[in-house]
Amino acid sequence: MSTSKQVLIVDDEAPIREMIAVALEMAGYECSEADNAQTAHAMIVDQQPDMILLDWMMPNMSGIELARRLRKDETTADIPIIMLTAKGEEENKVKGLEAGVDDYITKPFSPRELVARLKAVLRRATPKGIEDPVSVDGLTLDPVSHRVTSNENPIDLGPTEFRLLQFFMTHQDRAYSRGQLLDMVWGGNVYVEERTVDVHIRRLRKALGNQHDYLVQTVRGTGYRFSTKVA
């Protein structure tokens, strides 16, 4: 399993995309590229990158419009965005921040500056449980060693149950529909029936046993939530 972060570069100018991709790949990131906002949107839903570098000025749909769209959709709302802009005016920076952009960098910029900004934003954006262990009520998930323990006793989970639990533990107290869970855990391009989610939830609860199965709660008419508060 690759641990390097996936960065999507969205810019309509190929030389700029190439310069950024070379700098990021040398710094250990994996890059994909899109030359317009529509293509980028489809790739983001499909691939769920760890970070988006987004050019402000693009034909048809601007970077700022794409940023607003991503922030409105729960499945893409938390992906960090750094805006690439040729404009240094304050007004545009305010617009960018209002649209939910995490940082921006004014062209021309040095690759070193970009990598430094990227690392800072990723550090802020990474919840526990993605790189560091996360614990809830004696249940601990360690993403690096891929182990789950209940009060220090190991729990045996299949890969899908592990991903499901990891998602739940890093997104607590929110109800998710089966469709959202499919997008977030299985990936938007996988054709799996919604009933599959129920099967894996049942397996996950069984593996968690009496001590922790209460954490995975059914929300009538919606789907599921992970919470220490008993419904």
mmCIF file of C-alpha atoms in Angstrom:
data_model
loop_
_atom_site.group_PDB
_atom_site.id
_atom_site.type_symbol
_atom_site.label_atom_id
_atom_site.label_comp_id
_atom_site.label_asym_id
_atom_site.label_seq_id
_atom_site.Cartn_x
_atom_site.Cartn_y
_atom_site.Cartn_z
ATOM 1 C CA MET A 1 0.000 0.000 0.000
ATOM 2 C CA SER A 2 1.437 3.353 -1.055
ATOM 3 C CA THR A 3 1.927 5.827 1.753
ATOM 4 C CA SER A 4 2.895 8.782 -0.437
ATOM 5 C CA LYS A 5 0.316 11.545 -0.656
ATOM 6 C CA GLN A 6 -1.709 12.018 -3.828
ATOM 7 C CA VAL A 7 -1.780 15.576 -5.178
ATOM 8 C CA LEU A 8 -4.021 16.685 -8.054
ATOM 9 C CA ILE A 9 -2.650 19.627 -10.054
ATOM 10 C CA VAL A 10 -5.369 21.607 -11.843
ATOM 11 C CA ASP A 11 -4.048 24.238 -14.266
ATOM 12 C CA ASP A 12 -4.808 24.933 -17.927
ATOM 13 C CA GLU A 13 -1.120 25.620 -18.677
ATOM 14 C CA ALA A 14 0.856 22.420 -19.304
ATOM 15 C CA PRO A 15 4.323 23.913 -18.536
ATOM 16 C CA ILE A 16 3.140 25.021 -15.075
ATOM 17 C CA ARG A 17 1.615 21.592 -14.337
ATOM 18 C CA GLU A 18 4.847 19.929 -15.424
ATOM 19 C CA MET A 19 7.046 22.212 -13.297
ATOM 20 C CA ILE A 20 4.871 21.541 -10.230
ATOM 21 C CA ALA A 21 4.700 17.783 -10.870
ATOM 22 C CA VAL A 22 8.506 17.508 -11.151
ATOM 23 C CA ALA A 23 9.003 19.436 -7.882
ATOM 24 C CA LEU A 24 6.391 17.411 -6.007
ATOM 25 C CA GLU A 25 7.540 14.027 -7.309
ATOM 26 C CA MET A 26 11.104 14.872 -6.221
ATOM 27 C CA ALA A 27 9.659 15.643 -2.767
ATOM 28 C CA GLY A 28 7.989 12.201 -2.674
ATOM 29 C CA TYR A 29 4.409 13.030 -3.676
ATOM 30 C CA GLU A 30 2.350 11.250 -6.322
ATOM 31 C CA CYS A 31 0.776 13.612 -8.846
ATOM 32 C CA SER A 32 -2.112 13.518 -11.244
ATOM 33 C CA GLU A 33 -3.075 16.377 -13.536
ATOM 34 C CA ALA A 34 -6.187 18.014 -14.993
ATOM 35 C CA ASP A 35 -6.297 20.935 -17.423
ATOM 36 C CA ASN A 36 -9.804 22.136 -16.573
ATOM 37 C CA ALA A 37 -12.221 22.231 -13.647
ATOM 38 C CA GLN A 38 -14.759 19.744 -15.062
ATOM 39 C CA THR A 39 -12.166 17.008 -15.586
ATOM 40 C CA ALA A 40 -10.703 17.820 -12.182
ATOM 41 C CA HIS A 41 -14.090 17.466 -10.472
ATOM 42 C CA ALA A 42 -14.613 13.961 -11.896
ATOM 43 C CA MET A 43 -11.069 12.931 -10.880
ATOM 44 C CA ILE A 44 -11.525 14.293 -7.345
ATOM 45 C CA VAL A 45 -14.772 12.375 -6.748
ATOM 46 C CA ASP A 46 -13.188 9.258 -8.198
ATOM 47 C CA GLN A 47 -9.704 9.333 -6.664
ATOM 48 C CA GLN A 48 -10.181 11.373 -3.449
ATOM 49 C CA PRO A 49 -6.689 12.968 -3.620
ATOM 50 C CA ASP A 50 -4.997 14.131 -0.396
ATOM 51 C CA MET A 51 -4.518 17.653 -1.732
ATOM 52 C CA ILE A 52 -5.601 19.827 -4.676
ATOM 53 C CA LEU A 53 -3.458 22.560 -6.236
ATOM 54 C CA LEU A 54 -5.966 24.680 -8.085
ATOM 55 C CA ASP A 55 -5.371 27.458 -10.598
ATOM 56 C CA TRP A 56 -7.662 30.456 -10.138
ATOM 57 C CA MET A 57 -8.101 31.524 -13.774
ATOM 58 C CA MET A 58 -9.291 28.743 -16.097
ATOM 59 C CA PRO A 59 -11.656 28.723 -19.069
ATOM 60 C CA ASN A 60 -15.330 27.664 -18.564
ATOM 61 C CA MET A 61 -15.233 27.110 -14.795
ATOM 62 C CA SER A 62 -12.839 29.050 -12.573
ATOM 63 C CA GLY A 63 -10.859 27.473 -9.763
ATOM 64 C CA ILE A 64 -12.896 29.408 -7.219
ATOM 65 C CA GLU A 65 -16.171 27.937 -8.562
ATOM 66 C CA LEU A 66 -14.699 24.439 -8.357
ATOM 67 C CA ALA A 67 -13.521 25.102 -4.774
ATOM 68 C CA ARG A 68 -17.052 26.183 -3.778
ATOM 69 C CA ARG A 69 -18.550 23.090 -5.384
ATOM 70 C CA LEU A 70 -16.102 20.777 -3.583
ATOM 71 C CA ARG A 71 -16.792 22.407 -0.220
ATOM 72 C CA LYS A 72 -20.567 21.939 -0.635
ATOM 73 C CA ASP A 73 -20.310 18.180 -1.194
ATOM 74 C CA GLU A 74 -19.694 16.120 1.969
ATOM 75 C CA THR A 75 -17.553 13.578 0.144
ATOM 76 C CA THR A 76 -15.058 16.259 -0.995
ATOM 77 C CA ALA A 77 -15.539 18.967 1.656
ATOM 78 C CA ASP A 78 -12.435 18.096 3.698
ATOM 79 C CA ILE A 79 -9.857 17.807 0.899
ATOM 80 C CA PRO A 80 -7.263 20.576 1.362
ATOM 81 C CA ILE A 81 -6.995 23.098 -1.484
ATOM 82 C CA ILE A 82 -4.121 25.452 -2.270
ATOM 83 C CA MET A 83 -5.061 28.082 -4.844
ATOM 84 C CA LEU A 84 -2.501 29.064 -7.477
ATOM 85 C CA THR A 85 -3.103 32.646 -8.498
ATOM 86 C CA ALA A 86 -1.347 35.226 -10.641
ATOM 87 C CA LYS A 87 -3.241 37.909 -8.756
ATOM 88 C CA GLY A 88 -1.878 39.233 -5.514
ATOM 89 C CA GLU A 89 -4.750 41.630 -4.773
ATOM 90 C CA GLU A 90 -6.266 41.386 -1.326
ATOM 91 C CA GLU A 91 -9.830 41.155 -2.613
ATOM 92 C CA ASN A 92 -9.120 37.902 -4.436
ATOM 93 C CA LYS A 93 -7.425 36.402 -1.394
ATOM 94 C CA VAL A 94 -10.537 37.173 0.640
ATOM 95 C CA LYS A 95 -12.736 35.541 -2.033
ATOM 96 C CA GLY A 96 -10.500 32.480 -2.002
ATOM 97 C CA LEU A 97 -10.655 32.119 1.763
ATOM 98 C CA GLU A 98 -14.426 32.636 1.753
ATOM 99 C CA ALA A 99 -14.725 29.773 -0.741
ATOM 100 C CA GLY A 100 -12.933 27.516 1.755
ATOM 101 C CA VAL A 101 -9.442 27.453 0.250
ATOM 102 C CA ASP A 102 -6.772 26.420 2.804
ATOM 103 C CA ASP A 103 -3.929 28.520 1.422
ATOM 104 C CA TYR A 104 -2.860 30.195 -1.791
ATOM 105 C CA ILE A 105 0.377 30.946 -3.481
ATOM 106 C CA THR A 106 0.966 33.730 -5.991
ATOM 107 C CA LYS A 107 2.660 33.005 -9.314
ATOM 108 C CA PRO A 108 5.518 33.058 -10.003
ATOM 109 C CA PHE A 109 6.586 30.905 -7.047
ATOM 110 C CA SER A 110 9.582 28.692 -6.343
ATOM 111 C CA PRO A 111 9.041 24.920 -6.195
ATOM 112 C CA ARG A 112 10.611 24.938 -2.715
ATOM 113 C CA GLU A 113 8.068 27.443 -1.448
ATOM 114 C CA LEU A 114 5.240 25.359 -2.911
ATOM 115 C CA VAL A 115 6.466 22.130 -1.267
ATOM 116 C CA ALA A 116 6.823 23.923 2.088
ATOM 117 C CA ARG A 117 3.275 25.316 1.876
ATOM 118 C CA LEU A 118 1.929 21.942 0.839
ATOM 119 C CA LYS A 119 3.521 20.187 3.814
ATOM 120 C CA ALA A 120 2.152 22.795 6.227
ATOM 121 C CA VAL A 121 -1.410 22.490 4.903
ATOM 122 C CA LEU A 122 -1.286 18.677 4.911
ATOM 123 C CA ARG A 123 -0.040 18.653 8.507
ATOM 124 C CA ARG A 124 -2.950 20.834 9.595
ATOM 125 C CA ALA A 125 -5.468 18.797 7.621
ATOM 126 C CA THR A 126 -4.509 15.273 8.677
ATOM 127 C CA PRO A 127 -6.784 13.971 11.465
ATOM 128 C CA LYS A 128 -5.518 11.363 13.918
ATOM 129 C CA GLY A 129 -6.115 7.861 12.579
ATOM 130 C CA ILE A 130 -4.721 8.643 9.133
ATOM 131 C CA GLU A 131 -1.060 8.646 10.203
ATOM 132 C CA ASP A 132 -1.201 8.472 14.008
ATOM 133 C CA PRO A 133 -3.135 5.966 16.130
ATOM 134 C CA VAL A 134 -6.646 6.980 17.178
ATOM 135 C CA SER A 135 -8.416 5.670 20.306
ATOM 136 C CA VAL A 136 -12.068 5.723 21.326
ATOM 137 C CA ASP A 137 -13.308 4.147 24.573
ATOM 138 C CA GLY A 138 -10.454 1.592 24.699
ATOM 139 C CA LEU A 139 -10.691 0.773 20.967
ATOM 140 C CA THR A 140 -7.431 1.703 19.200
ATOM 141 C CA LEU A 141 -6.641 1.730 15.491
ATOM 142 C CA ASP A 142 -3.030 2.091 14.354
ATOM 143 C CA PRO A 143 -2.917 2.941 10.621
ATOM 144 C CA VAL A 144 0.844 2.346 10.320
ATOM 145 C CA SER A 145 0.981 -1.186 11.724
ATOM 146 C CA HIS A 146 -2.593 -1.805 10.462
ATOM 147 C CA ARG A 147 -3.652 -3.155 13.879
ATOM 148 C CA VAL A 148 -6.848 -2.726 15.841
ATOM 149 C CA THR A 149 -7.021 -3.535 19.547
ATOM 150 C CA SER A 150 -9.833 -3.566 22.085
ATOM 151 C CA ASN A 151 -8.450 -2.786 25.544
ATOM 152 C CA GLU A 152 -5.094 -4.027 24.189
ATOM 153 C CA ASN A 153 -6.507 -7.322 22.868
ATOM 154 C CA PRO A 154 -6.057 -7.676 19.082
ATOM 155 C CA ILE A 155 -9.145 -7.606 16.845
ATOM 156 C CA ASP A 156 -8.990 -9.395 13.517
ATOM 157 C CA LEU A 157 -10.510 -7.297 10.715
ATOM 158 C CA GLY A 158 -10.669 -7.799 6.960
ATOM 159 C CA PRO A 159 -9.260 -4.976 4.773
ATOM 160 C CA THR A 160 -12.690 -3.460 4.041
ATOM 161 C CA GLU A 161 -13.753 -3.542 7.692
ATOM 162 C CA PHE A 162 -10.434 -1.907 8.603
ATOM 163 C CA ARG A 163 -11.024 0.923 6.103
ATOM 164 C CA LEU A 164 -14.608 1.312 7.293
ATOM 165 C CA LEU A 165 -13.530 1.523 10.930
ATOM 166 C CA GLN A 166 -10.715 3.934 10.036
ATOM 167 C CA PHE A 167 -13.196 6.181 8.235
ATOM 168 C CA PHE A 168 -15.653 6.045 11.143
ATOM 169 C CA MET A 169 -13.017 6.751 13.793
ATOM 170 C CA THR A 170 -11.778 9.806 11.877
ATOM 171 C CA HIS A 171 -15.331 11.066 11.159
ATOM 172 C CA GLN A 172 -17.187 10.656 14.441
ATOM 173 C CA ASP A 173 -20.693 11.792 15.362
ATOM 174 C CA ARG A 174 -21.897 12.330 11.800
ATOM 175 C CA ALA A 175 -24.551 10.228 10.101
ATOM 176 C CA TYR A 176 -23.564 8.878 6.671
ATOM 177 C CA SER A 177 -25.835 7.292 4.090
ATOM 178 C CA ARG A 178 -24.852 3.979 2.507
ATOM 179 C CA GLY A 179 -24.105 5.847 -0.718
ATOM 180 C CA GLN A 180 -21.739 8.251 1.052
ATOM 181 C CA LEU A 181 -19.957 5.377 2.783
ATOM 182 C CA LEU A 182 -19.527 3.626 -0.576
ATOM 183 C CA ASP A 183 -17.958 6.801 -2.024
ATOM 184 C CA MET A 184 -15.699 7.436 0.971
ATOM 185 C CA VAL A 185 -14.594 3.888 1.804
ATOM 186 C CA TRP A 186 -14.868 1.964 -1.459
ATOM 187 C CA GLY A 187 -14.185 4.895 -3.834
ATOM 188 C CA GLY A 188 -16.602 6.630 -6.185
ATOM 189 C CA ASN A 189 -15.752 4.487 -9.202
ATOM 190 C CA VAL A 190 -16.550 1.121 -7.636
ATOM 191 C CA TYR A 191 -19.884 -0.387 -8.585
ATOM 192 C CA VAL A 192 -21.015 -2.008 -5.384
ATOM 193 C CA GLU A 193 -24.594 -2.368 -4.203
ATOM 194 C CA GLU A 194 -25.600 -0.354 -1.166
ATOM 195 C CA ARG A 195 -26.564 -3.618 0.602
ATOM 196 C CA THR A 196 -22.843 -4.483 0.609
ATOM 197 C CA VAL A 197 -22.367 -1.720 3.182
ATOM 198 C CA ASP A 198 -24.812 -3.466 5.538
ATOM 199 C CA VAL A 199 -22.909 -6.745 5.176
ATOM 200 C CA HIS A 200 -19.589 -5.104 6.116
ATOM 201 C CA ILE A 201 -21.182 -3.132 8.968
ATOM 202 C CA ARG A 202 -22.501 -6.423 10.369
ATOM 203 C CA ARG A 203 -19.034 -8.005 10.087
ATOM 204 C CA LEU A 204 -17.446 -4.973 11.717
ATOM 205 C CA ARG A 205 -19.879 -5.045 14.650
ATOM 206 C CA LYS A 206 -19.309 -8.753 15.097
ATOM 207 C CA ALA A 207 -15.533 -8.263 15.142
ATOM 208 C CA LEU A 208 -15.821 -5.401 17.654
ATOM 209 C CA GLY A 209 -17.811 -7.695 19.959
ATOM 210 C CA ASN A 210 -19.966 -6.730 22.918
ATOM 211 C CA GLN A 211 -17.430 -4.268 24.227
ATOM 212 C CA HIS A 212 -17.473 -1.912 21.257
ATOM 213 C CA ASP A 213 -20.309 -2.766 18.880
ATOM 214 C CA TYR A 214 -22.389 0.104 20.384
ATOM 215 C CA LEU A 215 -20.036 2.584 18.664
ATOM 216 C CA VAL A 216 -21.388 1.680 15.209
ATOM 217 C CA GLN A 217 -24.960 2.950 15.281
ATOM 218 C CA THR A 218 -27.784 2.552 12.802
ATOM 219 C CA VAL A 219 -29.525 5.840 11.971
ATOM 220 C CA ARG A 220 -33.063 5.050 10.846
ATOM 221 C CA GLY A 221 -33.859 6.278 7.354
ATOM 222 C CA THR A 222 -30.287 7.549 6.835
ATOM 223 C CA GLY A 223 -27.515 5.012 7.336
ATOM 224 C CA TYR A 224 -24.872 4.773 10.031
ATOM 225 C CA ARG A 225 -22.885 6.851 12.501
ATOM 226 C CA PHE A 226 -19.913 6.177 14.767
ATOM 227 C CA SER A 227 -20.365 7.716 18.185
ATOM 228 C CA THR A 228 -19.643 7.169 21.873
ATOM 229 C CA LYS A 229 -22.940 8.880 22.680
ATOM 230 C CA VAL A 230 -25.585 6.197 22.835
ATOM 231 C CA ALA A 231 -28.454 7.133 20.523
#
